[in-house]
PDB file of C-alpha atoms in Angstrom:
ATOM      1  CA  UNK I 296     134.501  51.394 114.038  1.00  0.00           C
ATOM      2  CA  UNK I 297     132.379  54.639 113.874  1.00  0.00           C
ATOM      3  CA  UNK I 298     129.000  53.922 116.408  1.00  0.00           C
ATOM      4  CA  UNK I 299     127.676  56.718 114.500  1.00  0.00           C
ATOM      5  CA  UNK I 300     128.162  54.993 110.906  1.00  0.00           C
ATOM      6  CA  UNK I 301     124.873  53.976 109.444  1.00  0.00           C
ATOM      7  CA  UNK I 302     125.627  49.959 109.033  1.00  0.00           C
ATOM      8  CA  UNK I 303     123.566  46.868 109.498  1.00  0.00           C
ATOM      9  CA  UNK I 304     126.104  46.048 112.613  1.00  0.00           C
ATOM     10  CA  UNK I 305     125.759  49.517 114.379  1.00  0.00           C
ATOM     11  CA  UNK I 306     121.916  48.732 113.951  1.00  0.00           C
ATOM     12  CA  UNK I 307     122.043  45.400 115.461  1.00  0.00           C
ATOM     13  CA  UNK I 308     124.175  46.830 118.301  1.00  0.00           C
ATOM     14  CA  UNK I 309     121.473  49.426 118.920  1.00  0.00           C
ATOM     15  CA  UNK I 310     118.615  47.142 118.974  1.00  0.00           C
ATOM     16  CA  UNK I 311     120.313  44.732 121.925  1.00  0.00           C
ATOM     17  CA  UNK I 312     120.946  48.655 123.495  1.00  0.00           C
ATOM     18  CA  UNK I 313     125.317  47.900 122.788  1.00  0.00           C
ATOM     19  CA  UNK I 314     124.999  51.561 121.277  1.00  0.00           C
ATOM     20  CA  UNK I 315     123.066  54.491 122.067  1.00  0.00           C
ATOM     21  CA  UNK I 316     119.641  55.039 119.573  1.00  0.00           C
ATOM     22  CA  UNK I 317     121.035  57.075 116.416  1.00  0.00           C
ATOM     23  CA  UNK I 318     120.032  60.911 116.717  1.00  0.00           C
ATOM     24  CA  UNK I 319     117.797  62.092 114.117  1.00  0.00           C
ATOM     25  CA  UNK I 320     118.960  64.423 111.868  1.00  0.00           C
ATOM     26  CA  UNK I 321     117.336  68.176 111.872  1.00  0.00           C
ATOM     27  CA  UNK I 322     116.476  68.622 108.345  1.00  0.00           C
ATOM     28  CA  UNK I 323     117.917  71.656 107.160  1.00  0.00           C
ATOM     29  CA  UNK I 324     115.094  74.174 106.748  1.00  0.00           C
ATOM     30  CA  UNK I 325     114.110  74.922 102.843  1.00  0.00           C
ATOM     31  CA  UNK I 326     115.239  78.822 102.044  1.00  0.00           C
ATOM     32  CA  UNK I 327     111.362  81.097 102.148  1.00  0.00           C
ATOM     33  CA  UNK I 328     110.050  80.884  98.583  1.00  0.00           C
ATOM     34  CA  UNK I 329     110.398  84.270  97.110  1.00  0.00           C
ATOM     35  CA  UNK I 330     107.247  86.245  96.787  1.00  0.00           C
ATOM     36  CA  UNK I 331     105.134  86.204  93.915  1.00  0.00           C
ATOM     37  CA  UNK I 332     104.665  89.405  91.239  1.00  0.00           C
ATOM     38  CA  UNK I 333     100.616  88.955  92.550  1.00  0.00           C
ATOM     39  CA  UNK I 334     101.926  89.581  96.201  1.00  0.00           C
ATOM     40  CA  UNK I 335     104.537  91.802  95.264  1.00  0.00           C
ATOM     41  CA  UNK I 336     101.526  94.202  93.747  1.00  0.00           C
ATOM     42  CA  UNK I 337      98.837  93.477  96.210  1.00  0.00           C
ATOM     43  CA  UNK I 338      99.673  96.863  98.118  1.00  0.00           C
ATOM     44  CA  UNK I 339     101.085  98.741  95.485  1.00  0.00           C
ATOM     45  CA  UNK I 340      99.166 102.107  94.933  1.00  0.00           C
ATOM     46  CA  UNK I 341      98.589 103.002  91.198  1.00  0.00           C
ATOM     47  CA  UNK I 342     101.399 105.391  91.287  1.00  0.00           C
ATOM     48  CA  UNK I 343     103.708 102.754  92.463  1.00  0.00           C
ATOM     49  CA  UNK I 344     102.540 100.439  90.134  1.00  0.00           C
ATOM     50  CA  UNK I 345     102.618 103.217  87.238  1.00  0.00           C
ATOM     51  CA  UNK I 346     106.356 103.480  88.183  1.00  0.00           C
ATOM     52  CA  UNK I 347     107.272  99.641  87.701  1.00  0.00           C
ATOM     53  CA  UNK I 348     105.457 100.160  84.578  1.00  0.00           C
ATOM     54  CA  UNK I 349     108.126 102.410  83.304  1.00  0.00           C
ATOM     55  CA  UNK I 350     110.783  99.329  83.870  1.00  0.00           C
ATOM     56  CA  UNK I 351     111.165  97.241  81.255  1.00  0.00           C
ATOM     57  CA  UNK I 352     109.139  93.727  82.103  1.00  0.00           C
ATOM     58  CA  UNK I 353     108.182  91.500  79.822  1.00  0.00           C
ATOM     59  CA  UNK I 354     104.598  90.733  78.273  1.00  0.00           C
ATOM     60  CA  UNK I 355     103.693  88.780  80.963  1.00  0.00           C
ATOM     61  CA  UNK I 356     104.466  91.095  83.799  1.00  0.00           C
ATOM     62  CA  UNK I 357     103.715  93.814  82.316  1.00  0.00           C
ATOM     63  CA  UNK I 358     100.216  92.338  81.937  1.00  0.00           C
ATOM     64  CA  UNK I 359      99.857  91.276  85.462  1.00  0.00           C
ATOM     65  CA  UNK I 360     100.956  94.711  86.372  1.00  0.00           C
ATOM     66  CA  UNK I 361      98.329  96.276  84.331  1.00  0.00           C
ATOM     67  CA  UNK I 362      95.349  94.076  85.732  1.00  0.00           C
ATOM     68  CA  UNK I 363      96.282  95.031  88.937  1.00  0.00           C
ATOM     69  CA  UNK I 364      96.901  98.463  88.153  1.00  0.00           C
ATOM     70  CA  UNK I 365      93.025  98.586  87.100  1.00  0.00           C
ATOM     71  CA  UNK I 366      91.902  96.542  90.384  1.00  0.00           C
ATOM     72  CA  UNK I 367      93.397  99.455  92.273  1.00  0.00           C
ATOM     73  CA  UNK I 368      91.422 102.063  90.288  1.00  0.00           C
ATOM     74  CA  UNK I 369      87.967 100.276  90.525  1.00  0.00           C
ATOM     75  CA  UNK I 370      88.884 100.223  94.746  1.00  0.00           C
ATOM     76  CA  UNK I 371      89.901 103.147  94.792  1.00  0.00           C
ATOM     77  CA  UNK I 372      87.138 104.672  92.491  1.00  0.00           C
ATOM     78  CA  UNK I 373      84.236 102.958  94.763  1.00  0.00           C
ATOM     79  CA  UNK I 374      86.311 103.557  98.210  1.00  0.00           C
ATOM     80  CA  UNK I 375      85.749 107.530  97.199  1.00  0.00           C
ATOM     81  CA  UNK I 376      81.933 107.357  96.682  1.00  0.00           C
ATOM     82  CA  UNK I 377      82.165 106.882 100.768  1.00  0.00           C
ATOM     83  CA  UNK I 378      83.888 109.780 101.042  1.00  0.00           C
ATOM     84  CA  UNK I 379      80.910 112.096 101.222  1.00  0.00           C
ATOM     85  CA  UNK I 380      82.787 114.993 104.159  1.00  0.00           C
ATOM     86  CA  UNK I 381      86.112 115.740 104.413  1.00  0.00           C
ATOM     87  CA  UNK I 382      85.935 119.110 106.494  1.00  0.00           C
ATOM     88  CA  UNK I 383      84.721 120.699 109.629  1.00  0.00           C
ATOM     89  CA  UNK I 384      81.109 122.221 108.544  1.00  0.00           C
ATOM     90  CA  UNK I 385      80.014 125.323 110.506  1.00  0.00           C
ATOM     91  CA  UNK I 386      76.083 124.997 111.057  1.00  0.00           C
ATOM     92  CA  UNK I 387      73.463 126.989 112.686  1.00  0.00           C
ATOM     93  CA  UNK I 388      71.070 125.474 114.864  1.00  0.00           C
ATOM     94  CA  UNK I 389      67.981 125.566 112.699  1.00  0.00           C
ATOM     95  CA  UNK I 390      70.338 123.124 110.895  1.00  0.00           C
ATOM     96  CA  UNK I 391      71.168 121.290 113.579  1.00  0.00           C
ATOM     97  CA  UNK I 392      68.431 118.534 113.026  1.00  0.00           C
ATOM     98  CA  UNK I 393      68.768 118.216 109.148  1.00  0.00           C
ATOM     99  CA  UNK I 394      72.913 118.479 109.355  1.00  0.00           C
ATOM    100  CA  UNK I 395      73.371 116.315 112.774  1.00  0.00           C
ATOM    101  CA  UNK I 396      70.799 113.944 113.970  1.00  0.00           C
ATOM    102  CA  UNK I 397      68.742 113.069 110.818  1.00  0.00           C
ATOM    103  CA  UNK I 398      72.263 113.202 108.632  1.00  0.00           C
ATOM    104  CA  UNK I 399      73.557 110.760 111.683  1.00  0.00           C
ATOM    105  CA  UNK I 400      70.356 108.202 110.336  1.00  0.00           C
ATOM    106  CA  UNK I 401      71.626 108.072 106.154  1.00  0.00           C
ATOM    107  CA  UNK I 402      73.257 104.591 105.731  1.00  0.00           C
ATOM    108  CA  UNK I 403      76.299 104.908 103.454  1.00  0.00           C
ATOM    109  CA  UNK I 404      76.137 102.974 100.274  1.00  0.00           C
ATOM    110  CA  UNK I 405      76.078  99.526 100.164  1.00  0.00           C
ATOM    111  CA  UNK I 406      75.726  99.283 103.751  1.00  0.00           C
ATOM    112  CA  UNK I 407      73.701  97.114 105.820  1.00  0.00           C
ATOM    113  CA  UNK I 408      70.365  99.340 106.575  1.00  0.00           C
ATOM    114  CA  UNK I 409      70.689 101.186 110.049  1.00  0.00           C
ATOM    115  CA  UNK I 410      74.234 101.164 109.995  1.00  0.00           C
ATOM    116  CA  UNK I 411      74.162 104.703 109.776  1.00  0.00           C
ATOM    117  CA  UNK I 412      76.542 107.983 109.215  1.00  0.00           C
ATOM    118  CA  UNK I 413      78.925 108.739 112.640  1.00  0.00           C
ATOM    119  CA  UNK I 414      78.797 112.410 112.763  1.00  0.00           C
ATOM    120  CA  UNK I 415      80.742 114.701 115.442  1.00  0.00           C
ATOM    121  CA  UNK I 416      79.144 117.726 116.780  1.00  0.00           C
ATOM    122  CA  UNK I 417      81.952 120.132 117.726  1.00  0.00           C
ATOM    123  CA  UNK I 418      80.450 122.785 120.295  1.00  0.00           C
ATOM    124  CA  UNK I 419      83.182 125.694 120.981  1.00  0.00           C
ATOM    125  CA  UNK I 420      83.456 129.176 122.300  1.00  0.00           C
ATOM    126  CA  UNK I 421      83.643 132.435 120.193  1.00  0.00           C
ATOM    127  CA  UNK I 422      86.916 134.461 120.475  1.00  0.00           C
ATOM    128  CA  UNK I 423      90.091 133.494 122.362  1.00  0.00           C
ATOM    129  CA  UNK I 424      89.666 129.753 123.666  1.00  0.00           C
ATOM    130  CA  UNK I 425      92.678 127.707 123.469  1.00  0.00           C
ATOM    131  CA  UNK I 426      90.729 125.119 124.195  1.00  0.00           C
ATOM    132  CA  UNK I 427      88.486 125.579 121.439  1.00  0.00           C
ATOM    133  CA  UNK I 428      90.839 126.484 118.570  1.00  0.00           C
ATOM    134  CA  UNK I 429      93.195 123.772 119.772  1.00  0.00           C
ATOM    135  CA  UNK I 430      89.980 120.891 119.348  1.00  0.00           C
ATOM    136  CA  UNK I 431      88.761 122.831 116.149  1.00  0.00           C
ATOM    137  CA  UNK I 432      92.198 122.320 114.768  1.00  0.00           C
ATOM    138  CA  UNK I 433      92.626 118.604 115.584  1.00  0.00           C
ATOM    139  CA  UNK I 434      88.978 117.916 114.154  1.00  0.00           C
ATOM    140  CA  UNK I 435      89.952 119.300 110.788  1.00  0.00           C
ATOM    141  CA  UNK I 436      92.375 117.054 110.657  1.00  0.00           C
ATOM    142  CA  UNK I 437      90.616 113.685 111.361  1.00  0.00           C
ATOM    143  CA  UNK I 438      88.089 115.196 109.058  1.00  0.00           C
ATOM    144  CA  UNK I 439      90.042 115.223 106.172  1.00  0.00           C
ATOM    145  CA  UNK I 440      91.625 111.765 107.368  1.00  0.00           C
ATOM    146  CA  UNK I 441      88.040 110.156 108.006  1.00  0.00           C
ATOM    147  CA  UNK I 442      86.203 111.362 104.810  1.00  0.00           C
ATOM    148  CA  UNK I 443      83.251 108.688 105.816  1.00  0.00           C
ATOM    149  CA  UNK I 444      82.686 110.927 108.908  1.00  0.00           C
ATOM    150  CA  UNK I 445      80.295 113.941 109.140  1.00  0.00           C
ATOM    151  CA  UNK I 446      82.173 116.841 111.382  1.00  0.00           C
ATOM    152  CA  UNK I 447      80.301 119.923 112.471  1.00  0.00           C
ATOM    153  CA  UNK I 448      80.770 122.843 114.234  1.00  0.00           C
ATOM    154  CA  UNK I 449      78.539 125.427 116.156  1.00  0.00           C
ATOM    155  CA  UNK I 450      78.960 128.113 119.422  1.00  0.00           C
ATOM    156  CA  UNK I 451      77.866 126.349 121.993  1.00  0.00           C
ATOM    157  CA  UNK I 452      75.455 129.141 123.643  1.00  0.00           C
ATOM    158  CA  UNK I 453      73.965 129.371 119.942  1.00  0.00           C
ATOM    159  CA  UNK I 454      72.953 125.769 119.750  1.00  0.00           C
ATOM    160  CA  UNK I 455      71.478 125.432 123.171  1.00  0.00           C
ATOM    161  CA  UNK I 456      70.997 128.596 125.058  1.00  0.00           C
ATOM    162  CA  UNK I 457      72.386 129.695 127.953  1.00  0.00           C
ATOM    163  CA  UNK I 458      75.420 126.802 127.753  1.00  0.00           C
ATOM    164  CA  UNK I 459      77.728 127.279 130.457  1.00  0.00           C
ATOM    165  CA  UNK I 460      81.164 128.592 129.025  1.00  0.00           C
ATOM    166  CA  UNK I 461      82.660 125.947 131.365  1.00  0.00           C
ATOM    167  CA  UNK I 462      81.440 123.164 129.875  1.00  0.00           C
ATOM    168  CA  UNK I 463      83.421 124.058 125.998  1.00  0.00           C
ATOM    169  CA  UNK I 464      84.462 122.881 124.614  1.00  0.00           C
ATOM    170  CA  UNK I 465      82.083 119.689 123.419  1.00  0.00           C
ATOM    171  CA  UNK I 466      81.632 117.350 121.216  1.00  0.00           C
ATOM    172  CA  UNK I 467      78.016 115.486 120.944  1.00  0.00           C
ATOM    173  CA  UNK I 468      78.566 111.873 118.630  1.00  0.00           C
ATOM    174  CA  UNK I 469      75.555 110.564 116.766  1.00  0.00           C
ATOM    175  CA  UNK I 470      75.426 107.570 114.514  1.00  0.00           C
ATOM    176  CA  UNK I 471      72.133 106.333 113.415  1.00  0.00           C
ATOM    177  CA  UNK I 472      69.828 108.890 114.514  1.00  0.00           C
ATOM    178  CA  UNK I 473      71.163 108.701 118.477  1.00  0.00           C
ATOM    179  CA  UNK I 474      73.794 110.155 120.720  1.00  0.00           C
ATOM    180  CA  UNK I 475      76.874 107.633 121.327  1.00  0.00           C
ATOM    181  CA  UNK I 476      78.498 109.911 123.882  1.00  0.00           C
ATOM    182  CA  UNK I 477      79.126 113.721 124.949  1.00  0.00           C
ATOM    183  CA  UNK I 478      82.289 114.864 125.589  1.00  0.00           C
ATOM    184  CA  UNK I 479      82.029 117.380 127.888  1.00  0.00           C
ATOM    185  CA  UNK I 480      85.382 120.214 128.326  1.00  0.00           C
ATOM    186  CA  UNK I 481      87.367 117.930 126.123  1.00  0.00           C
ATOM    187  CA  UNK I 482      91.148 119.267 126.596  1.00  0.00           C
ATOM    188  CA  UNK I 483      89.696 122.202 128.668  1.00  0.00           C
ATOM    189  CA  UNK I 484      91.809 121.168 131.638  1.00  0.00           C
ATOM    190  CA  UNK I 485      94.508 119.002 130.447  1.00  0.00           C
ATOM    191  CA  UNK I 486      95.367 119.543 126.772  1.00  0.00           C
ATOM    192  CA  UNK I 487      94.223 116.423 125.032  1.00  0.00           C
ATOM    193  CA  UNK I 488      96.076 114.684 121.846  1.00  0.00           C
ATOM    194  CA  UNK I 489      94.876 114.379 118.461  1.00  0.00           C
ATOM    195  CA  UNK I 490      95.679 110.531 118.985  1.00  0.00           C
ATOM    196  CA  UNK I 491      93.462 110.734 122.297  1.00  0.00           C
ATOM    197  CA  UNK I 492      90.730 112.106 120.854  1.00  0.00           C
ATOM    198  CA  UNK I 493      90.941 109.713 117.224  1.00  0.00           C
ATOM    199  CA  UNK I 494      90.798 106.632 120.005  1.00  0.00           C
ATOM    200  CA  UNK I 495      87.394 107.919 121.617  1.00  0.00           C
ATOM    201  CA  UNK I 496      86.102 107.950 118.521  1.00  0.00           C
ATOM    202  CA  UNK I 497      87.321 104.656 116.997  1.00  0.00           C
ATOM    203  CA  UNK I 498      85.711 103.141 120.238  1.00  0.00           C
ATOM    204  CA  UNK I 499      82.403 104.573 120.089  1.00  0.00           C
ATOM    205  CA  UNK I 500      82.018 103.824 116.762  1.00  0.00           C
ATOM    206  CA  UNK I 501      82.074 107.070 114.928  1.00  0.00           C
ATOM    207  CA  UNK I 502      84.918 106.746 112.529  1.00  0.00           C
ATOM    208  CA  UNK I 503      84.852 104.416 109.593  1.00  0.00           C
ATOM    209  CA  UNK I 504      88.469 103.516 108.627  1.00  0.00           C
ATOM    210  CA  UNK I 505      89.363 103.998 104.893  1.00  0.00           C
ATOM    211  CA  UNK I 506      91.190 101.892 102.834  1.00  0.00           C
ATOM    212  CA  UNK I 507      92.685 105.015 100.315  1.00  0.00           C
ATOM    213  CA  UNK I 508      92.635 108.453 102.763  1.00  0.00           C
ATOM    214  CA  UNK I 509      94.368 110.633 101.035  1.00  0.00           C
ATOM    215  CA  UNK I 510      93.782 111.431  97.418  1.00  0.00           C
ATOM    216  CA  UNK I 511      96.336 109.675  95.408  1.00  0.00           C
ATOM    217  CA  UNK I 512      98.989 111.699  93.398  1.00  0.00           C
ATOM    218  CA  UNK I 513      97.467 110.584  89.951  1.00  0.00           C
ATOM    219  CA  UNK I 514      93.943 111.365  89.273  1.00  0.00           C
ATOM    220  CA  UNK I 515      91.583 108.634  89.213  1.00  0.00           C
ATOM    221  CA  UNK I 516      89.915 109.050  86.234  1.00  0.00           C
ATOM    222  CA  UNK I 517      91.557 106.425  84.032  1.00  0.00           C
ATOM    223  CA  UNK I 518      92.035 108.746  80.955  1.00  0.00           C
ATOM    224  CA  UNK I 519      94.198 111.276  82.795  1.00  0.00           C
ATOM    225  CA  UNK I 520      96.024 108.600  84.264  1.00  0.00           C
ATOM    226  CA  UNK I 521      97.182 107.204  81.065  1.00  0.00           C
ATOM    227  CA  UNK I 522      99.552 109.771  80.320  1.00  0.00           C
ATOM    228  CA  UNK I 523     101.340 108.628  82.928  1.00  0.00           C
ATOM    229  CA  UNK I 524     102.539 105.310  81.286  1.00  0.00           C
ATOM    230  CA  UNK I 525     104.701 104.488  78.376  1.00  0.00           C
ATOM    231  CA  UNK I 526     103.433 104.074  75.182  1.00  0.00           C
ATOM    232  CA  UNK I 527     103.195 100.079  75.552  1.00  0.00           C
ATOM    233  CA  UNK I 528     101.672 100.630  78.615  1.00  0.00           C
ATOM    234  CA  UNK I 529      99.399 102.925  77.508  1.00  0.00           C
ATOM    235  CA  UNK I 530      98.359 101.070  73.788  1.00  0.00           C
ATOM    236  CA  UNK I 531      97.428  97.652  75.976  1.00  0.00           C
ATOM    237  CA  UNK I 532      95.772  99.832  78.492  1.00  0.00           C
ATOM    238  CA  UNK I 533      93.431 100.848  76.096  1.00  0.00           C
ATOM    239  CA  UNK I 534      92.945  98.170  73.986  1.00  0.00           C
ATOM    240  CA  UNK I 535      91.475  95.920  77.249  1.00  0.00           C
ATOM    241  CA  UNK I 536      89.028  98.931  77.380  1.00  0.00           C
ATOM    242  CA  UNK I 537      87.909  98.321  73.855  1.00  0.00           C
ATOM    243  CA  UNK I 538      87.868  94.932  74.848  1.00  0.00           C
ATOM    244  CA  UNK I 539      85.899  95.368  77.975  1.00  0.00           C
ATOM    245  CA  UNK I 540      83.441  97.745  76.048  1.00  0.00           C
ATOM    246  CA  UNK I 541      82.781  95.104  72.629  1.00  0.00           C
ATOM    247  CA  UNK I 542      67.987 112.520 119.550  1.00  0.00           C
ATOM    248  CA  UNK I 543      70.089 114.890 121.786  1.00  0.00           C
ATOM    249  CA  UNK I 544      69.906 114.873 126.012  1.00  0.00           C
ATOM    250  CA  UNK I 545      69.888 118.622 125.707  1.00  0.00           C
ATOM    251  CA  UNK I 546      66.707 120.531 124.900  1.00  0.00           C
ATOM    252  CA  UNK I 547      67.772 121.629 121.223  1.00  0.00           C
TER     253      UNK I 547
END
């Protein structure tokens, strides 16, 4: 007799506790359901997409594909009219209001009002300052990574006079219309990281994050990015369209 048979008698022997209760059985786990084309394509860029466009799918994918395709354009298209900077902007200090503070108070588009514009201040010495060119360096590129982000530059002893040399080089953060922090000899006496410095910033609030930041391969206008597809591609492209158609602590 096998006590681990499943029979009326090895039940009745378990119930006046002859046999040990029968284990239950792990079910086997069901294999992870593929993922769908809608997931596959959620992170796609356009040129990625644009590439499995060149396989050959059938009428159905290649639709889902091309919806998707124009999702990513219309993101992309309103992600970049955020994107207002992009570079380190020397200014003078008769600009300094206009280009720093008052810029700090513009709400980007489609924001909630008061939300503001983070803007760096980047105050460095003329001539040979490692400390300076090193910072000026690093600020170009998180300007050009944080488009959203207003970066400026100016010689310290020309935007406030008489600013101590020891004190460069220093960044001043606004966002609406006030000073988040100073950051006095930043890297002056212990070389600071580009990674460092992107963390400060993230923290007090003066970077937005960007969904698309860098400018994608293939332009965005939809025409020019046409010629990118095959003809099938292109023809259905197009005929949806047809479709679709019918203030600062210093004394500054």
């Amino acid at each position: 007799m096998d006590p681990n048979e499943d029979t009326e008698f090895n039940d009745a022997l378990r119930k006046h506790g002859i046999l040990p209760p029968k284990k239950e059985r792990t079910p086997t786990p069901s294999p992870p359901q593929s993922p769908t084309l809608a997931a596959k394509l959620e992170d796609k860029t356009t040129d990625e997409i644009d590439e499995l466009l060149q396989e050959d799918n059938d009428s159905d994918t290649e639709r889902v594909m091309l919806a998707y395709r124009e999702k990513r354009l219309k993101e992309m298209k309103a992600e970049q009219s955020l994107h207002r900077f992009g570079d380190l902007l020397p200014i003078s200090r008769d600009e300094y209001t206009r280009e720093v503070a008052d810029a700090s108070k513009v709400d980007e588009p489609g924001k909630p009002p008061g939300t503001g514009t983070g803007v760096v201040c980047f105050l460095y010495k003329e001539g040979i300052h490692p400390p300076s060119v090193r910072l000026r360096d690093q600020l170009k590129a998180l300007a050009s990574r944080y488009p959203r982000t207003k970066f400026t530059a100016i010689v310290g002893d020309k935007c406030i006079p008489n600013y101590p040399d020891k004190m460069l080089p220093t960044l001043i953060l606004y966002r609406g219309g006030a000073i988040k922090e100073q950051l006095v000899a930043w890297g002056a006496r212990t070389e600071g990281s580009i990674e460092e410095l992107e963390a400060v910033l993230i923290q007090d609030g003066i970077l937005d994050p960007t969904k698309f930041p860098q400018r994608p391969k293939s332009p965005v206008n939809e025409d020019d990015e046409e010629t990118h597809l095959k003809p099938s591609s292109r023809s259905k492209l197009k005929q949806k369209a047809a479709n679709d158609d019918s203030d600062s602590d210093f004394d500054l």
